[in-house]
Each structure stands twice: as C-alpha cells, then as structure tokens.
Coordinates of C-alpha atoms in Angstrom, one line a residue:
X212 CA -30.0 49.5 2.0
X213 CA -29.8 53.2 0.9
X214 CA -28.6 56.0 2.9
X215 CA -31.3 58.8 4.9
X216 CA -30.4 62.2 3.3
X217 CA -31.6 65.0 5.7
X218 CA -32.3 68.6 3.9
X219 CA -32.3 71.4 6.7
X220 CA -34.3 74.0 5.1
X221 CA -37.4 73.2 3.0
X222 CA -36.9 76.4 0.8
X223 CA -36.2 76.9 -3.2
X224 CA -33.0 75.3 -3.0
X225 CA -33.6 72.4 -0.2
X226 CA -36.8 71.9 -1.9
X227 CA -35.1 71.4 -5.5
X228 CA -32.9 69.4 -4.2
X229 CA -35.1 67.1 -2.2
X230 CA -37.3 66.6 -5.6
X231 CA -33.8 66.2 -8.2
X232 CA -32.6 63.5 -5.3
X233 CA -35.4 61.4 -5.3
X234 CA -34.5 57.8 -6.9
X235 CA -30.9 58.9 -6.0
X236 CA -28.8 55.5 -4.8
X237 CA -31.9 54.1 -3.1
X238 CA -31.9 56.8 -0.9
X239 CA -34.8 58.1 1.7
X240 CA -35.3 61.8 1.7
X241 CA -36.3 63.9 5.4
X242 CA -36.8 66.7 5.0
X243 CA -36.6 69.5 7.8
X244 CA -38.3 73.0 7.6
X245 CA -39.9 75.2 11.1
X246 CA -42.6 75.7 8.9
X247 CA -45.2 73.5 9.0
X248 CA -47.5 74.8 6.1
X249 CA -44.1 73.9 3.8
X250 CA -43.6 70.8 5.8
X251 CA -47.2 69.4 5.0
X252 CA -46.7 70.8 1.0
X253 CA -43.5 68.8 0.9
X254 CA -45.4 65.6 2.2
X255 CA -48.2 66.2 -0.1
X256 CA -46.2 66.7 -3.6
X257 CA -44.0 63.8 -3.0
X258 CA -41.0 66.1 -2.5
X259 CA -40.0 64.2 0.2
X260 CA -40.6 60.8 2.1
X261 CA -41.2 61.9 5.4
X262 CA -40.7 65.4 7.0
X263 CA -39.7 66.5 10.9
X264 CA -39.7 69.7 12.7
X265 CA -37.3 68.3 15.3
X266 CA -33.4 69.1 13.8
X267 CA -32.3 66.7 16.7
X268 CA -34.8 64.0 15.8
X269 CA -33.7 64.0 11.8
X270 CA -30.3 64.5 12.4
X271 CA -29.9 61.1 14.6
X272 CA -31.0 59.4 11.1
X273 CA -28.9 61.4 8.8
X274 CA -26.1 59.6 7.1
X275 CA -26.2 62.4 4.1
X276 CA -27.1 66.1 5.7
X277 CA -27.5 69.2 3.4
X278 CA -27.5 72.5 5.2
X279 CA -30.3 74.2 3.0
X280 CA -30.3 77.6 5.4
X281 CA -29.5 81.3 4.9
X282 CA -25.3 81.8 5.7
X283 CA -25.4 82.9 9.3
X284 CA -28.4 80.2 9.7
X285 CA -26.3 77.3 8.5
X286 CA -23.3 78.7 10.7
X287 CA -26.0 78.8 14.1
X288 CA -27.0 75.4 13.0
X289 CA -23.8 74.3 13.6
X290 CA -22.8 75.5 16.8
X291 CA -26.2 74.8 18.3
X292 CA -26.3 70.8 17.1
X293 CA -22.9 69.5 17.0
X294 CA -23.5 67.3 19.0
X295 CA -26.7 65.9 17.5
X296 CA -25.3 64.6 14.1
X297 CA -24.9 60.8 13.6
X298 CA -21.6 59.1 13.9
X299 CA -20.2 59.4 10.8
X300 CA -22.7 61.5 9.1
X301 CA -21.4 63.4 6.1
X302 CA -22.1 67.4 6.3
X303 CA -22.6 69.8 3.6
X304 CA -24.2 72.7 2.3
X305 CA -25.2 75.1 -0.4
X306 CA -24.3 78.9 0.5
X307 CA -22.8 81.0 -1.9
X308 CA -20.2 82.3 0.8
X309 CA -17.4 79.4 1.5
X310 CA -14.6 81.3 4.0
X311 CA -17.6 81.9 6.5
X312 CA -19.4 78.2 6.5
X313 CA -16.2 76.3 6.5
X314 CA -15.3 78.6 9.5
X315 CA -18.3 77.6 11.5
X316 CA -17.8 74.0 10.5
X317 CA -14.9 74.2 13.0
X318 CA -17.4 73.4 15.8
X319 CA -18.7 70.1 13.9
X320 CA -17.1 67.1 16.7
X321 CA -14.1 65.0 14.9
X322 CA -17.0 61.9 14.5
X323 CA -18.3 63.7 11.4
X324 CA -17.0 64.8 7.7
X325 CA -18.3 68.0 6.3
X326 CA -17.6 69.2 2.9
X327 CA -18.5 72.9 1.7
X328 CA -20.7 72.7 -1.2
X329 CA -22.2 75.1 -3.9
X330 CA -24.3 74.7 -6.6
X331 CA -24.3 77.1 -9.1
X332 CA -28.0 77.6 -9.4
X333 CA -31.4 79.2 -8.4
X334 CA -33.9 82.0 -9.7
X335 CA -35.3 85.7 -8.2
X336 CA -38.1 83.5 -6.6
X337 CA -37.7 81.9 -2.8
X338 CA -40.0 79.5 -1.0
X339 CA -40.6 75.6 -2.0
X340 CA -43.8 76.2 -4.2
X341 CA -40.9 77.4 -6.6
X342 CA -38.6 74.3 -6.4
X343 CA -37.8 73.1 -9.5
X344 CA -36.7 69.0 -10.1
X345 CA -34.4 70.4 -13.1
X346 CA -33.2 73.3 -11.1
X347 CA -29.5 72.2 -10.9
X348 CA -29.1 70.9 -15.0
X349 CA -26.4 72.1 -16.7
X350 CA -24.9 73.9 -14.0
X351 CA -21.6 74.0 -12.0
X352 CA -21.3 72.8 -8.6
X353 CA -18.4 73.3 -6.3
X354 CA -16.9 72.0 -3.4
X355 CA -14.3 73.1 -1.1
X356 CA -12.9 69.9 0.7
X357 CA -10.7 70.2 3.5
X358 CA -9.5 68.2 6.5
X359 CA -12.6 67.9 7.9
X360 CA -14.0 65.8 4.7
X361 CA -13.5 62.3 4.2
X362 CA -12.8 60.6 0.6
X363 CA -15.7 58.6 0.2
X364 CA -18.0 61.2 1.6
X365 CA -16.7 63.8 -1.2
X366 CA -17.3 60.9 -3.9
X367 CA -20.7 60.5 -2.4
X368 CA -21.4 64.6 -3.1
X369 CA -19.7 64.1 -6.5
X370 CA -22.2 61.0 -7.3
X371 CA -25.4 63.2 -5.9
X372 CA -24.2 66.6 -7.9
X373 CA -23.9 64.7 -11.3
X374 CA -27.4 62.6 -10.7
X375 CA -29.6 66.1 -10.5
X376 CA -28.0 67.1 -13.7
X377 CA -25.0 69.0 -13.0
X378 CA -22.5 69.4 -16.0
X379 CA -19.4 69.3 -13.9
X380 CA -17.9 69.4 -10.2
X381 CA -15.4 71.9 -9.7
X382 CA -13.0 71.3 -6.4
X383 CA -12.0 74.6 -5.2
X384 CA -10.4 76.7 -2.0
X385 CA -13.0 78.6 0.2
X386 CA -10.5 82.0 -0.6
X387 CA -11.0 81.2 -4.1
X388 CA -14.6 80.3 -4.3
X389 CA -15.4 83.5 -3.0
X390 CA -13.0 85.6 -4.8
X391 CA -14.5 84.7 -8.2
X392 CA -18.0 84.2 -6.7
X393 CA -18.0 87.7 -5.9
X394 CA -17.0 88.6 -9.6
X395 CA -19.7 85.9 -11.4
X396 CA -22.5 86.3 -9.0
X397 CA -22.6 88.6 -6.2
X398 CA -21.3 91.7 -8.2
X399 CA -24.0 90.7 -11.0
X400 CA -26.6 90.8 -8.5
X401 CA -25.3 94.5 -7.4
X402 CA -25.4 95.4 -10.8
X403 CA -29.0 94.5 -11.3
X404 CA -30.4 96.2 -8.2
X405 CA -28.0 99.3 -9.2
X406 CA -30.1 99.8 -12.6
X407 CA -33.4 99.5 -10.6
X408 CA -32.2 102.3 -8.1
X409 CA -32.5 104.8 -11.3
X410 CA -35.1 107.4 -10.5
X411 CA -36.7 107.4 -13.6
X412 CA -37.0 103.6 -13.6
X413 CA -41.0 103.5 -13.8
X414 CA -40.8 105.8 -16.7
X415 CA -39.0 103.6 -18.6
X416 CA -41.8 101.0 -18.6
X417 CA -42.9 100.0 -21.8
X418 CA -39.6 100.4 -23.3
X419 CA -37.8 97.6 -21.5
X420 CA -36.7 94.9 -24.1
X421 CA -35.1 91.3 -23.2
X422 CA -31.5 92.8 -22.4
X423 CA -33.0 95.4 -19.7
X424 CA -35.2 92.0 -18.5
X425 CA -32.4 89.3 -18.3
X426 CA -30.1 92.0 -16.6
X427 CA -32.5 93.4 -13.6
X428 CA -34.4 89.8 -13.3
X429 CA -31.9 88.7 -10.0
X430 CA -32.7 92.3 -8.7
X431 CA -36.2 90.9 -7.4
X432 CA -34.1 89.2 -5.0
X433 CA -34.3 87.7 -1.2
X434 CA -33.1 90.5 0.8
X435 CA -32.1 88.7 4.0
X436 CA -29.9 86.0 2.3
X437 CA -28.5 88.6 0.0
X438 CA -27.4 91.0 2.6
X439 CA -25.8 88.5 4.6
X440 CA -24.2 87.1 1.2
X441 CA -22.9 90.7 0.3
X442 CA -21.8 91.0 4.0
X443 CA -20.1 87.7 4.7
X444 CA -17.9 88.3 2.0
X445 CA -17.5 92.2 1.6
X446 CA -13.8 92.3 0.8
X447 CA -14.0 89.9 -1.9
X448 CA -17.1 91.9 -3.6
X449 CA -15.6 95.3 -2.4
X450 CA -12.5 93.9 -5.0
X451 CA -14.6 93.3 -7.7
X452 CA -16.5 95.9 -7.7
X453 CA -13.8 98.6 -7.8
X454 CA -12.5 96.7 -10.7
X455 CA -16.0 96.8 -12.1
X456 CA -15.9 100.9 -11.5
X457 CA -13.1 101.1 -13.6
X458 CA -14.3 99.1 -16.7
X459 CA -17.5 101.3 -16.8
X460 CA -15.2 104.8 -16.2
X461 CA -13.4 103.2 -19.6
X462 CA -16.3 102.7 -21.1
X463 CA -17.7 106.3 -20.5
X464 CA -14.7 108.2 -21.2
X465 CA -14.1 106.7 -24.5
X466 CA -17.7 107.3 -25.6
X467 CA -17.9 111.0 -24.3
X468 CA -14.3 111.6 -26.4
X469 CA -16.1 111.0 -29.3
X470 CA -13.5 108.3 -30.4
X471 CA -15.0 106.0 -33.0
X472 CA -12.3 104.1 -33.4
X473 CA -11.5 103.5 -29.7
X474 CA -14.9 102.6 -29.1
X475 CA -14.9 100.2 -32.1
X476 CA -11.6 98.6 -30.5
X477 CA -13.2 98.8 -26.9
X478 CA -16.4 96.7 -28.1
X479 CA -14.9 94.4 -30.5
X480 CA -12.4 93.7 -27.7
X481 CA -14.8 92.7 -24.9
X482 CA -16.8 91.1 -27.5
X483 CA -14.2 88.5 -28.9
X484 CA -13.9 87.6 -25.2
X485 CA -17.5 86.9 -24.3
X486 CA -17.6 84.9 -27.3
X487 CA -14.8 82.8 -26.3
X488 CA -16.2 82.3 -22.7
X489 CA -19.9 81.2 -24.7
X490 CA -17.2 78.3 -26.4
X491 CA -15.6 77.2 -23.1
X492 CA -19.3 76.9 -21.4
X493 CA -20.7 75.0 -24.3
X494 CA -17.2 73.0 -24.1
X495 CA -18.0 71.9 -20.5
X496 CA -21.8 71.7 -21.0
X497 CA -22.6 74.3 -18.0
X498 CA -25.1 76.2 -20.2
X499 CA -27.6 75.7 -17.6
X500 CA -31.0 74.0 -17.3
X501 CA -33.7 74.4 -20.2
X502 CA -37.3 76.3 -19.7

C-alpha cells in the first residue's frame, strides 16, 4: 500500500509538486493550504486526492510531509506541531535558505526524520493557478542531510526528486547551500530588481530586447518570501554581493580607460568561462524544464 504524502502549503511550489507526484510509488497526495478557494481549486483540477485545512488532522496521516511555506512560516510550523507529526514520519521542505530551517528543525521530537530539501526551480509568478506538473525538469535538487534524517527516508526524497524530472540530487551542508545559493540565486534576484530601480526605467520601454527581459523577469518577484530569503541569509548574500561590486567596478574602469585591448581580454575571459559552465550543465542535464 503506498505512502500519504502531505504538502503544507498549496502555493506555486506545493502545488507543482502535488501535480509532478501524482502516480509517484502508489502514493496518496493531501494536500494542506488556509485557503479554502485554493483548497477547492486543488480538489477540482485533480492536483490532489483529498485536501484538509486542519495541519493536525493531515499530519496524523503523513508518512511523506513537504513543508511548502514561506522560511519563517515553515520554521513556526515546526515549533507549533511537533508534536502532531506521525511516528516515523519523514520531514522535509523546499526553502531556499538551509542554516535557518535545519535550525528550527531542532524542535522536531526524536520519533521523526527531517531532511532539508531544495529544489532548484520556480518562476516570477506565486499562487497554485501557476503550478506547473513539469516545473521541477531538468533541474537540481539538493538536500542537506544531517542527524536528524534517516537513510531510507533520504532514499525516499532521492526516488521522489528524480520521478518529477529532476536531472540530479546534489547532497550538500546547510553552510554551503547557502553560501553558493546566495551567489546563483539570491544575488541574481538583487540584480534584477537593481536594473528596475533605474529612474528612467519606463523610458526605456520599447527598447527592451530578450537580454533586458530574461534578466529583470525574477524582479516581478514575491516580496514577502524574498525579504525573508534575503534576510535569513544576509551574511552569505552580503558576501556575494561585495564580490559582485567588485567585478562590475572592473568592468567600468576598464571601459572608461579606453583600453581596447583590456576590455577584449576582460570579455573573452568571462566569456570562455560561461561557455564552459553551458558544457558542465548540458553534461549533467540541469538545463531546466522545456516551454
């Protein structure tokens, strides 16, 4: 008989992952939102089998629980049902901060395995009516095991990460998740909303071409979870960020000297470089999902 997976959090993630679980070892999905207008669209798509507005209720079932909440919200979680999971339960989530969650998970009883989680995925939209099934294809998803996580149950997250499409599973340290999250996602989400903070950005309209597009598209982004994202992990992103300072000073200076050749060097230098990160992702097939 297959396993109850509970998704706390009914949103663009939970929701995508409720719809790229389905079929997944025979299991059941329950899906959990306060919402009741998303609960009755997730009943009515088939995004999940059943859905409950009681946490306590869902979580007695749960052998499988993905916290689907913003940071602080999947850290309250915790604390305020610790004692509500099943025996045995296996406990993850999908924030894009790792030191924080894995911190909170502290207050998770000794009867339960938790297992930080991550997958490397999502869009500037927010709310289930934007849940993709193929959200997850092609892309990373990481996990921070520790202590608290029991073999099989990390085998188990391995199996679900690979079956909605994920090219690999990477098994990191909460320090270093957010370390070189900060550089490949959080700082590229500063740098969007810093190029829409020009004052002249409306003037530009009609001149924007498909590099302007695909830099400021994450700039339309959730405020809440993003400020508690940049928060949460401030030293990290204050890093990279003064590192990112210092490649753009480069940049200036060697274009106001006038240098040709510099600049030649400079560009052909940081080009050769993206071009061999474009071979390693096409060697590991984390190219993300298609359409």
């Amino acid at each position: 008989m297959g396993k109850t997976i509970v998704i706390v959090g009914l949103g663009l993630i939970g929701g995508s992952l409720a719809k790229a679980l389905r079929g997944f070892e025979d299991c059941t999905i329950l899906g959990v939102d306060v919402s009741q207008p998303t609960l009755r669209y997730a009943l009515e798509q088939g995004i999940v089998d059943r859905a409950e507005s009681d946490p306590v209720k869902a979580l007695a079932e749960g052998d499988v629980v993905y916290l689907c909440l913003h940071p602080q919200g999947i850290v309250d979680f915790m604390a305020e049902h610790q004692d509500h999971f099943r025996p045995g339960a296996m406990i993850t989530d999908v924030c894009g901060v790792k030191g924080a969650i894995l911190e909170g998970a502290r207050a998770l009883p000794e009867t339960v395995s938790f297992c930080g989680g991550h997958p490397m995925a999502g869009t500037e939209f927010s709310g289930i009516q934007h849940a993709l099934k193929n959200m997850f294809q092609g892309a990373h998803y990481i996990l921070t095991p520790n202590e608290q996580t029991a073999p099989e149950h990390l085998e188990l997250l391995e199996r679900a990460a690979r079956y909605v499409g994920c090219a690999d599973v990477v098994r990191t340290t909460p320090e270093q998740h957010d370390a070189i999250i900060a550089y490949t996602s959080q700082m590229m989400h500063i740098i969007a909303v810093a190029v829409c903070d020009d004052p002249s950005l409306f003037q530009y309209q009609g001149f924007e071409g498909d590099s302007f597009r695909g830099c400021t598209r994450v700039a339309a982004l959730d405020v809440s979870l993003w400020t508690q994202l940049f928060s949460m992990n401030a030293k990290a992103l204050g890093t990279a960020l003064e590192q990112l300072e210092e490649n753009i000073r480069q940049y200036r200076q060697t274009i106001q000297s006038g240098d040709l050749t510099a600049l030649s060097g400079k560009l052909a230098f940081s080009s050769a470089r993206k071009r061999q990160m474009n071979r390693l992702e096409q060697a590991s097939g984390a190219v993300g999902r298609d359409g």
